[in-house]
Coordinates of C-alpha atoms and ligand atoms in Angstrom, one line a residue:
M10 CA 64.3 130.9 -4.7
T11 CA 66.7 130.4 -7.6
K12 CA 65.4 133.2 -9.9
T13 CA 68.1 134.8 -11.9
R14 CA 69.2 138.2 -10.8
S15 CA 71.5 140.4 -12.8
A16 CA 72.2 143.6 -10.8
V17 CA 72.5 142.5 -7.2
A18 CA 73.8 144.7 -4.4
I19 CA 76.0 143.3 -1.7
Y20 CA 76.1 145.2 1.5
A21 CA 78.7 144.9 4.3
R22 CA 79.3 146.8 7.4
I23 CA 82.0 146.6 10.0
S24 CA 80.9 147.1 13.6
Q25 CA 81.8 146.4 17.2
D26 CA 79.4 143.9 18.4
R27 CA 78.6 143.5 22.0
T28 CA 81.3 141.1 22.8
G29 CA 83.9 143.6 21.5
E30 CA 85.0 141.4 18.6
E31 CA 84.5 142.6 15.2
L32 CA 83.5 140.6 12.2
G33 CA 85.7 141.5 9.3
V34 CA 84.3 143.1 6.2
K35 CA 86.4 140.6 4.2
R36 CA 84.7 137.6 5.8
Q37 CA 81.2 139.3 5.2
L38 CA 81.9 140.0 1.5
Q39 CA 83.4 136.4 1.0
D40 CA 80.2 134.9 2.4
C41 CA 78.0 137.2 0.3
R42 CA 79.8 136.6 -2.9
A43 CA 79.6 132.8 -2.3
E44 CA 75.9 133.2 -1.7
A45 CA 75.5 135.1 -5.0
E46 CA 77.5 132.4 -6.9
R47 CA 75.4 129.6 -5.3
R48 CA 72.3 131.3 -6.5
G49 CA 73.8 132.2 -9.9
W50 CA 73.2 135.9 -9.3
T51 CA 75.3 138.6 -10.9
V52 CA 76.7 141.2 -8.4
A53 CA 76.5 144.8 -9.8
Q54 CA 78.0 146.6 -6.9
E55 CA 79.4 146.1 -3.4
Y56 CA 78.6 148.7 -0.8
V57 CA 80.9 148.8 2.3
D58 CA 80.5 151.1 5.3
D59 CA 83.4 151.0 7.6
D60 CA 83.5 151.5 11.4
I61 CA 80.2 153.3 11.7
S62 CA 77.7 151.7 14.0
A63 CA 74.2 151.3 12.6
Y64 CA 73.0 152.0 16.1
S65 CA 74.5 155.5 16.5
G66 CA 72.2 156.8 13.7
K67 CA 75.2 158.4 12.0
K68 CA 75.1 158.6 8.2
R69 CA 76.2 155.6 6.4
P70 CA 77.3 156.9 3.0
E71 CA 77.4 153.5 1.1
Y72 CA 74.2 152.4 2.6
E73 CA 72.6 155.7 1.3
R74 CA 74.1 155.2 -2.1
M75 CA 72.6 151.7 -2.2
L76 CA 69.2 153.0 -1.3
R77 CA 69.4 155.6 -4.1
D78 CA 70.4 152.8 -6.5
I79 CA 67.5 150.6 -5.4
A80 CA 65.0 153.6 -5.5
E81 CA 66.1 154.4 -9.1
G82 CA 65.4 150.7 -10.1
R83 CA 69.1 149.8 -10.8
R84 CA 69.2 146.9 -8.3
D85 CA 67.1 143.7 -8.4
G86 CA 68.4 142.0 -5.2
V87 CA 70.3 142.6 -2.0
I88 CA 72.6 140.2 -0.3
V89 CA 73.7 141.0 3.2
W90 CA 75.7 138.8 5.7
H91 CA 73.1 139.2 8.5
M92 CA 70.0 141.5 8.7
D93 CA 71.7 143.2 11.6
R94 CA 74.3 144.5 9.2
L95 CA 71.5 146.4 7.5
H96 CA 69.6 147.9 10.4
R97 CA 69.5 148.1 14.1
R98 CA 66.6 150.5 14.5
P99 CA 63.0 149.6 13.3
I100 CA 62.6 153.0 11.6
E101 CA 65.6 152.2 9.3
L102 CA 64.0 148.9 8.4
E103 CA 60.6 150.6 7.7
R104 CA 62.3 153.0 5.3
F105 CA 64.3 150.3 3.6
A106 CA 61.2 148.3 3.3
E107 CA 59.3 151.1 1.8
I108 CA 62.0 151.9 -0.8
C109 CA 62.2 148.3 -1.8
G110 CA 58.4 148.1 -2.1
H111 CA 58.3 151.0 -4.4
A112 CA 61.2 149.5 -6.6
E113 CA 59.5 146.0 -6.4
L114 CA 62.7 144.6 -5.1
R115 CA 61.7 141.5 -3.2
D116 CA 64.9 139.5 -2.9
V117 CA 66.8 140.4 0.2
V118 CA 68.8 137.5 1.2
T119 CA 71.4 136.5 3.8
P120 CA 73.6 133.4 3.5
S121 CA 71.4 132.0 6.3
G122 CA 67.9 132.8 5.1
D123 CA 65.6 134.8 2.8
V124 CA 63.4 137.7 3.6
D125 CA 60.5 139.0 1.5
L126 CA 60.1 142.7 2.5
V127 CA 57.3 143.5 0.1
N128 CA 55.0 140.9 1.5
G129 CA 53.2 142.2 4.5
D130 CA 54.2 139.4 6.9
G131 CA 57.8 139.6 5.6
L132 CA 58.4 142.9 7.2
L133 CA 57.5 141.5 10.7
M134 CA 59.6 138.4 9.9
A135 CA 62.4 140.7 8.9
R136 CA 62.3 142.5 12.3
L137 CA 62.2 139.2 14.1
L138 CA 65.0 137.7 12.0
A139 CA 67.1 140.8 12.8
A140 CA 66.5 140.2 16.5
V141 CA 67.3 136.6 16.2
A142 CA 70.2 137.2 14.0
A143 CA 71.7 139.7 16.5
N144 CA 71.6 137.0 19.1
E145 CA 73.0 134.5 16.8
S146 CA 75.9 136.7 15.7
N147 CA 76.7 137.2 19.4
A148 CA 76.6 133.5 20.0
K149 CA 78.8 133.0 16.9
S150 CA 81.5 135.4 18.0
R151 CA 81.5 133.8 21.4
R152 CA 81.8 130.4 19.6
I153 CA 84.7 131.5 17.5
S154 CA 86.5 133.2 20.5
R155 CA 90.0 131.9 19.9
K156 CA 91.1 132.7 23.4
S157 CA 88.6 130.6 25.3
L158 CA 89.2 127.8 22.8
E159 CA 92.9 128.0 23.4
I160 CA 92.4 127.8 27.1
A161 CA 90.2 124.8 26.8
Q162 CA 92.6 123.0 24.6
S163 CA 95.3 123.5 27.1
G164 CA 93.0 121.7 29.6
R165 CA 93.0 124.7 31.9
P166 CA 89.7 125.9 33.5
T167 CA 87.8 129.0 32.6
M168 CA 87.1 131.4 35.4
G169 CA 83.7 132.8 34.4
G170 CA 80.5 131.7 36.1
P171 CA 80.0 130.1 39.5
R172 CA 82.6 127.9 41.0
P173 CA 82.0 124.2 40.0
F174 CA 81.0 122.0 43.0
G175 CA 83.8 119.8 44.2
F176 CA 86.6 122.3 43.4
L177 CA 88.2 125.2 45.2
D178 CA 88.2 128.8 43.7
D179 CA 91.2 127.9 41.5
R180 CA 88.9 125.4 39.9
V181 CA 91.7 122.8 39.9
T182 CA 92.2 121.8 43.5
H183 CA 89.7 119.4 45.0
H184 CA 87.4 120.9 47.7
P185 CA 88.1 119.0 50.9
A186 CA 84.5 118.7 51.8
E187 CA 82.6 118.7 48.5
A188 CA 84.8 116.1 46.5
P189 CA 83.9 113.4 49.0
V190 CA 80.2 114.3 48.6
I191 CA 80.5 113.8 44.9
R192 CA 82.0 110.3 45.4
Q193 CA 79.3 109.5 47.8
L194 CA 76.6 110.7 45.4
T195 CA 78.2 108.7 42.6
R196 CA 78.2 105.5 44.7
R197 CA 74.6 106.0 45.7
A198 CA 73.4 106.8 42.3
L199 CA 75.1 103.8 40.7
A200 CA 73.7 101.7 43.5
G201 CA 70.2 102.7 42.1
E202 CA 69.2 105.5 44.4
T203 CA 66.8 108.0 42.8
L204 CA 67.7 111.6 42.3
I205 CA 64.9 112.7 44.7
S206 CA 66.4 110.5 47.4
L207 CA 69.8 112.0 46.7
V208 CA 68.5 115.5 47.0
T209 CA 66.9 114.6 50.3
W210 CA 70.1 113.2 51.5
L211 CA 71.9 116.4 50.6
Q212 CA 69.3 118.6 52.3
D213 CA 69.4 116.5 55.4
K214 CA 73.2 117.0 55.5
G215 CA 72.9 120.7 55.0
V216 CA 74.9 120.5 51.8
T217 CA 74.2 123.5 49.4
T218 CA 75.4 124.3 45.9
T219 CA 78.4 126.6 45.5
Q220 CA 76.0 129.5 45.3
G221 CA 74.4 128.5 48.7
K222 CA 71.2 127.2 47.1
E223 CA 69.3 124.0 47.9
W224 CA 69.9 121.1 45.5
R225 CA 67.2 120.1 43.0
T226 CA 67.1 116.9 41.0
N227 CA 68.3 118.6 37.9
T228 CA 71.3 120.4 39.6
V229 CA 72.4 117.0 41.0
R230 CA 72.0 115.4 37.7
T231 CA 74.1 118.3 36.1
V232 CA 76.9 117.9 38.4
L233 CA 77.1 114.2 38.4
T234 CA 77.0 114.0 34.6
N235 CA 79.6 116.8 34.1
P236 CA 82.7 115.2 32.5
R237 CA 84.7 117.7 34.6
M238 CA 84.2 115.4 37.5
W239 CA 86.3 112.7 35.8
G240 CA 89.0 115.1 34.8
M241 CA 87.8 116.0 31.2
R242 CA 87.8 119.5 29.8
V243 CA 84.4 120.5 28.3
H244 CA 84.2 123.4 25.9
Q245 CA 80.8 124.6 24.4
G246 CA 79.3 121.4 25.6
Q247 CA 81.9 119.2 24.0
V248 CA 84.6 117.1 25.7
I249 CA 87.7 118.3 23.9
G250 CA 90.4 116.5 25.9
K251 CA 91.9 115.8 29.4
A252 CA 91.9 118.6 31.9
V253 CA 94.7 119.7 34.1
W254 CA 92.9 118.8 37.3
E255 CA 92.7 115.4 38.9
P256 CA 89.6 113.5 38.5
I257 CA 87.3 113.1 41.5
I258 CA 85.5 110.0 40.1
T259 CA 86.7 107.6 37.6
E260 CA 85.9 107.8 33.8
D261 CA 84.1 104.4 34.0
E262 CA 81.9 105.8 36.8
G263 CA 81.3 108.9 34.9
E264 CA 80.2 107.0 31.8
R265 CA 77.8 104.8 33.9
L266 CA 76.4 108.0 35.6
R267 CA 75.8 109.5 32.2
R268 CA 74.0 106.4 30.9
K269 CA 71.9 106.1 34.1
L270 CA 71.0 109.7 34.6
L271 CA 70.7 110.9 30.9
D272 CA 68.9 107.8 29.8
P273 CA 65.9 109.2 27.8
A274 CA 63.6 106.5 29.1
R275 CA 64.0 107.9 32.6
R276 CA 62.8 111.3 31.5
T277 CA 59.7 110.4 29.5
N278 CA 57.5 112.5 31.8
R279 CA 59.7 115.4 31.0
S280 CA 59.5 115.2 27.2
A281 CA 56.1 116.9 27.1
R282 CA 57.5 119.9 28.8
R283 CA 60.6 119.8 26.6
Y284 CA 58.3 120.6 23.6
P285 CA 56.5 123.8 24.5
L286 CA 54.9 124.2 21.1
S287 CA 53.4 120.8 21.1
G288 CA 49.8 121.1 20.0
M289 CA 50.2 124.7 18.8
L290 CA 51.8 123.7 15.4
E291 CA 49.8 122.8 12.4
C292 CA 51.2 120.9 9.4
G293 CA 51.1 123.2 6.3
K294 CA 50.3 120.2 4.1
C295 CA 47.5 118.3 5.7
G296 CA 46.4 120.5 8.6
N297 CA 47.1 118.0 11.3
R298 CA 48.7 118.9 14.7
M299 CA 52.5 118.4 14.8
H300 CA 54.1 116.7 17.7
S301 CA 57.6 116.0 19.2
H302 CA 59.5 113.9 16.7
P303 CA 63.2 114.0 17.7
R304 CA 65.9 112.7 15.4
G305 CA 69.0 111.6 17.3
Q306 CA 69.9 114.2 19.8
Y307 CA 68.0 116.9 17.8
R308 CA 64.6 117.9 19.0
R309 CA 62.1 118.3 16.2
Y310 CA 58.3 118.8 15.6
G311 CA 56.8 116.7 12.9
C312 CA 53.6 115.7 11.3
L313 CA 53.3 112.0 12.2
K314 CA 51.9 109.3 10.0
G315 CA 50.2 106.2 11.2
P316 CA 46.9 105.1 12.7
D317 CA 47.3 107.1 15.9
S318 CA 48.1 110.5 14.4
R319 CA 46.7 110.3 10.9
G320 CA 49.0 113.0 9.6
C321 CA 50.7 113.1 6.3
G322 CA 54.2 112.6 7.7
G323 CA 55.4 115.3 5.3
I324 CA 56.6 118.1 7.5
F325 CA 59.4 118.4 10.1
I326 CA 61.0 121.3 11.6
Y327 CA 63.9 121.6 14.1
A328 CA 62.7 122.8 17.5
E329 CA 65.3 125.0 19.0
R330 CA 65.5 127.9 16.4
L331 CA 61.7 127.7 15.9
E332 CA 61.1 128.1 19.6
E333 CA 63.5 131.0 19.9
F334 CA 61.8 132.6 16.9
I335 CA 58.3 132.1 18.2
A336 CA 59.2 133.6 21.6
E337 CA 60.8 136.5 19.9
A338 CA 57.7 136.9 17.7
V339 CA 55.4 136.7 20.8
L340 CA 57.5 139.3 22.8
Y341 CA 57.6 141.6 19.8
R342 CA 53.9 141.2 19.3
L343 CA 53.3 142.2 23.0
D344 CA 54.9 145.5 22.3
S345 CA 53.6 146.2 18.8
P346 CA 51.5 149.0 17.8
E347 CA 49.0 146.5 16.0
L348 CA 48.3 144.7 19.4
H349 CA 47.6 148.1 21.1
R350 CA 45.4 149.2 18.3
T351 CA 43.5 145.8 18.5
L352 CA 42.9 146.4 22.2
T353 CA 42.1 150.1 22.2
E354 CA 40.0 150.3 19.0
D355 CA 37.9 147.3 19.9
T356 CA 37.1 146.6 16.3
T357 CA 34.3 144.1 15.4
A358 CA 34.5 140.8 17.1
P359 CA 36.9 138.6 15.2
E360 CA 35.5 135.8 13.0
E361 CA 36.1 133.1 15.5
A362 CA 34.3 135.0 18.3
R363 CA 31.3 135.7 16.0
A364 CA 31.2 132.0 15.0
L365 CA 31.2 130.9 18.6
E366 CA 28.5 133.4 19.5
E367 CA 26.3 132.0 16.8
A368 CA 26.9 128.5 18.0
I369 CA 26.1 129.4 21.5
E370 CA 22.8 131.0 20.4
A371 CA 21.8 128.0 18.3
D372 CA 22.5 125.7 21.2
A373 CA 20.4 127.8 23.6
A374 CA 17.6 127.7 21.1
K375 CA 18.0 124.0 20.8
L376 CA 17.7 123.5 24.5
N377 CA 14.3 125.4 24.4
E378 CA 13.2 123.4 21.4
L379 CA 14.0 120.1 23.2
A380 CA 11.9 121.2 26.2
E381 CA 9.0 122.0 23.9
M382 CA 9.3 118.7 22.1
W383 CA 9.1 116.9 25.5
A384 CA 6.2 119.1 26.6
D385 CA 4.4 118.2 23.3
G386 CA 5.1 114.6 23.9
E387 CA 7.3 114.1 20.8
I388 CA 10.2 112.7 22.8
T389 CA 10.5 110.8 26.1
R390 CA 12.1 112.5 29.2
A391 CA 15.1 110.1 28.9
Q392 CA 15.5 111.2 25.2
M393 CA 15.3 114.8 26.2
K394 CA 17.9 114.3 29.0
T395 CA 20.4 112.5 26.8
M396 CA 20.1 115.2 24.1
Q397 CA 20.2 118.0 26.6
S398 CA 23.4 116.9 28.2
R399 CA 25.1 116.7 24.8
V400 CA 24.0 120.2 23.9
E401 CA 24.9 121.5 27.3
A402 CA 28.4 120.2 27.2
R403 CA 29.1 121.7 23.9
L404 CA 27.5 125.0 25.0
E405 CA 29.8 125.0 28.0
T406 CA 32.8 124.5 26.0
N407 CA 31.9 127.3 23.5
R408 CA 31.0 129.6 26.3
R409 CA 34.4 129.1 27.8
A410 CA 36.1 129.7 24.5
F411 CA 34.1 132.7 23.8
S412 CA 35.0 134.4 27.1
R413 CA 38.7 133.4 26.5
L414 CA 38.5 135.3 23.2
T415 CA 36.6 138.4 24.3
H416 CA 38.3 138.7 27.7
P417 CA 41.9 138.0 27.1
A418 CA 42.6 138.4 30.8
D419 CA 45.7 136.1 30.5
A420 CA 47.3 138.2 27.9
A421 CA 46.3 141.5 29.5
E422 CA 48.9 141.4 32.2
Y423 CA 51.7 140.9 29.6
I424 CA 50.8 143.6 27.1
G425 CA 53.4 146.2 26.7
Q426 CA 55.9 144.1 28.8
G427 CA 57.7 142.5 25.8
Q428 CA 61.0 144.3 26.6
E429 CA 61.0 143.3 30.2
L430 CA 59.9 139.8 29.5
R431 CA 62.6 139.5 26.9
A432 CA 65.2 140.4 29.5
K433 CA 64.1 137.7 31.9
W434 CA 62.7 135.2 29.3
H435 CA 65.4 132.6 30.0
T436 CA 64.9 132.8 33.7
L437 CA 61.2 131.8 33.3
N438 CA 60.3 128.1 33.6
L439 CA 58.9 126.4 30.5
S440 CA 55.3 126.4 31.8
Q441 CA 55.5 130.2 32.3
Q442 CA 56.8 130.7 28.8
V443 CA 54.1 128.5 27.4
A444 CA 51.5 130.5 29.2
I445 CA 52.7 133.7 27.8
I446 CA 53.0 132.3 24.3
K447 CA 49.5 130.7 24.4
A448 CA 48.0 134.0 25.7
V449 CA 49.0 135.8 22.5
L450 CA 49.4 133.0 19.9
H451 CA 46.6 130.9 18.7
K452 CA 48.5 128.6 16.4
V453 CA 51.4 128.4 14.0
T454 CA 51.2 126.8 10.6
I455 CA 54.6 125.3 9.4
L456 CA 55.0 125.3 5.7
P457 CA 57.2 122.8 3.7
A458 CA 60.8 123.5 3.5
T459 CA 62.0 125.1 0.3
T460 CA 65.6 124.8 0.9
P461 CA 66.1 121.3 2.1
G462 CA 69.2 120.4 4.1
R463 CA 70.0 124.0 5.0
H464 CA 70.5 124.6 8.8
G465 CA 68.9 127.4 10.5
L466 CA 65.4 128.6 10.4
D467 CA 63.5 129.9 7.3
P468 CA 61.1 132.3 8.6
N469 CA 58.9 132.1 5.6
R470 CA 57.9 128.6 6.7
V471 CA 56.4 130.0 9.9
V472 CA 52.9 131.4 9.7
P473 CA 51.6 132.6 13.0
E474 CA 47.9 133.1 13.8
W475 CA 47.6 135.6 16.7
R476 CA 45.0 135.3 19.3
L477 CA 45.2 139.0 19.7
Ligands
ZN511 ZN1 50.8 116.7 7.5

């Protein structure tokens, strides 16, 4: 990763992003120059396109000039602030990758991660990274939205989203009916009543959420642990000071509610579902399965050492970005030409299916053999039964696996639906998401980190093995 490069291109582009805020070219250039310096690379040329959306398909003169320089072998690396600055449309990426491939330019880097466009998988990864990066840059611009931060710091409420329970439409005045309900819920919860019992109580009283829906345990938990209820202003999930409204319950009650309702020990049965990739990740060092291994408040997957897991303990990866990335990969895969080809061309059975087929045939032959041995008096009936049941169990497992492989019925209903699924992905519950992921993805190998300590996801560490 730290190879010396002496004629690197920096590319920057100004564009309106979806939140209507623009990320200044200056800032992009600063970040890219810093990245070059960090790597010890020499920048030969900076290319800047201004005010032209990569989406519109209009010509980008500087981008074209950079491509010519790459094609003529005058550049040995590209630094770009985000992949979405380079391309928005797949066809542009294909062309870019082809030109880089011919010129043997492998190093396309962003301050947040590397992409190897010449390597076959790298291209897919670049597309996914671009998709993820687009989301990220959205989130980032929202995060740095000065205005909402200013409002938050003044303690005033934001008006977006549904009205918070307990408050009137101005989000400051207590709701005459709902505020007492919150105080009731607080007393009951602190007295040890379970969330299920609180939900039942609310339903019996006919109290609904501000959107007219029935309460669930998680919505009750969310309301009761929201610092808004004890007069705190929350911004981007963080308490940033006192709010302008009066508290409904005391701060002490609020803190006790948080300890009680957010105590991880209460939620052990949920932890399995909080790690949707559990059992699908394989350690790239020792081949063991990776499991949930949180550090502090951060969810991680890890290869675990010790007598129970027998892993090497050598690989960890943060969960959130990885899960986003894999979901994106799966949704992309569902719409990919490769997948359609796989399904329509019906090429020779994949290796795994062939191996299973052989195992099934071998076991079927073994059953015959056992019957013959018993008939010939070589084994007793009891011995035959024992061996038979062992072979039959294995046979059954293999048959089921074989039919899963050859009749991917689960996946069939999702194929070609990547776009639609993407639009509603976050409304699906975790088990629905897992079902879709498992229909397409066999497993994912996680390789060791090459850039320790850096935040974000390095897509080169993620090696998917597709079921189809
Ligand atoms: Zn391991």
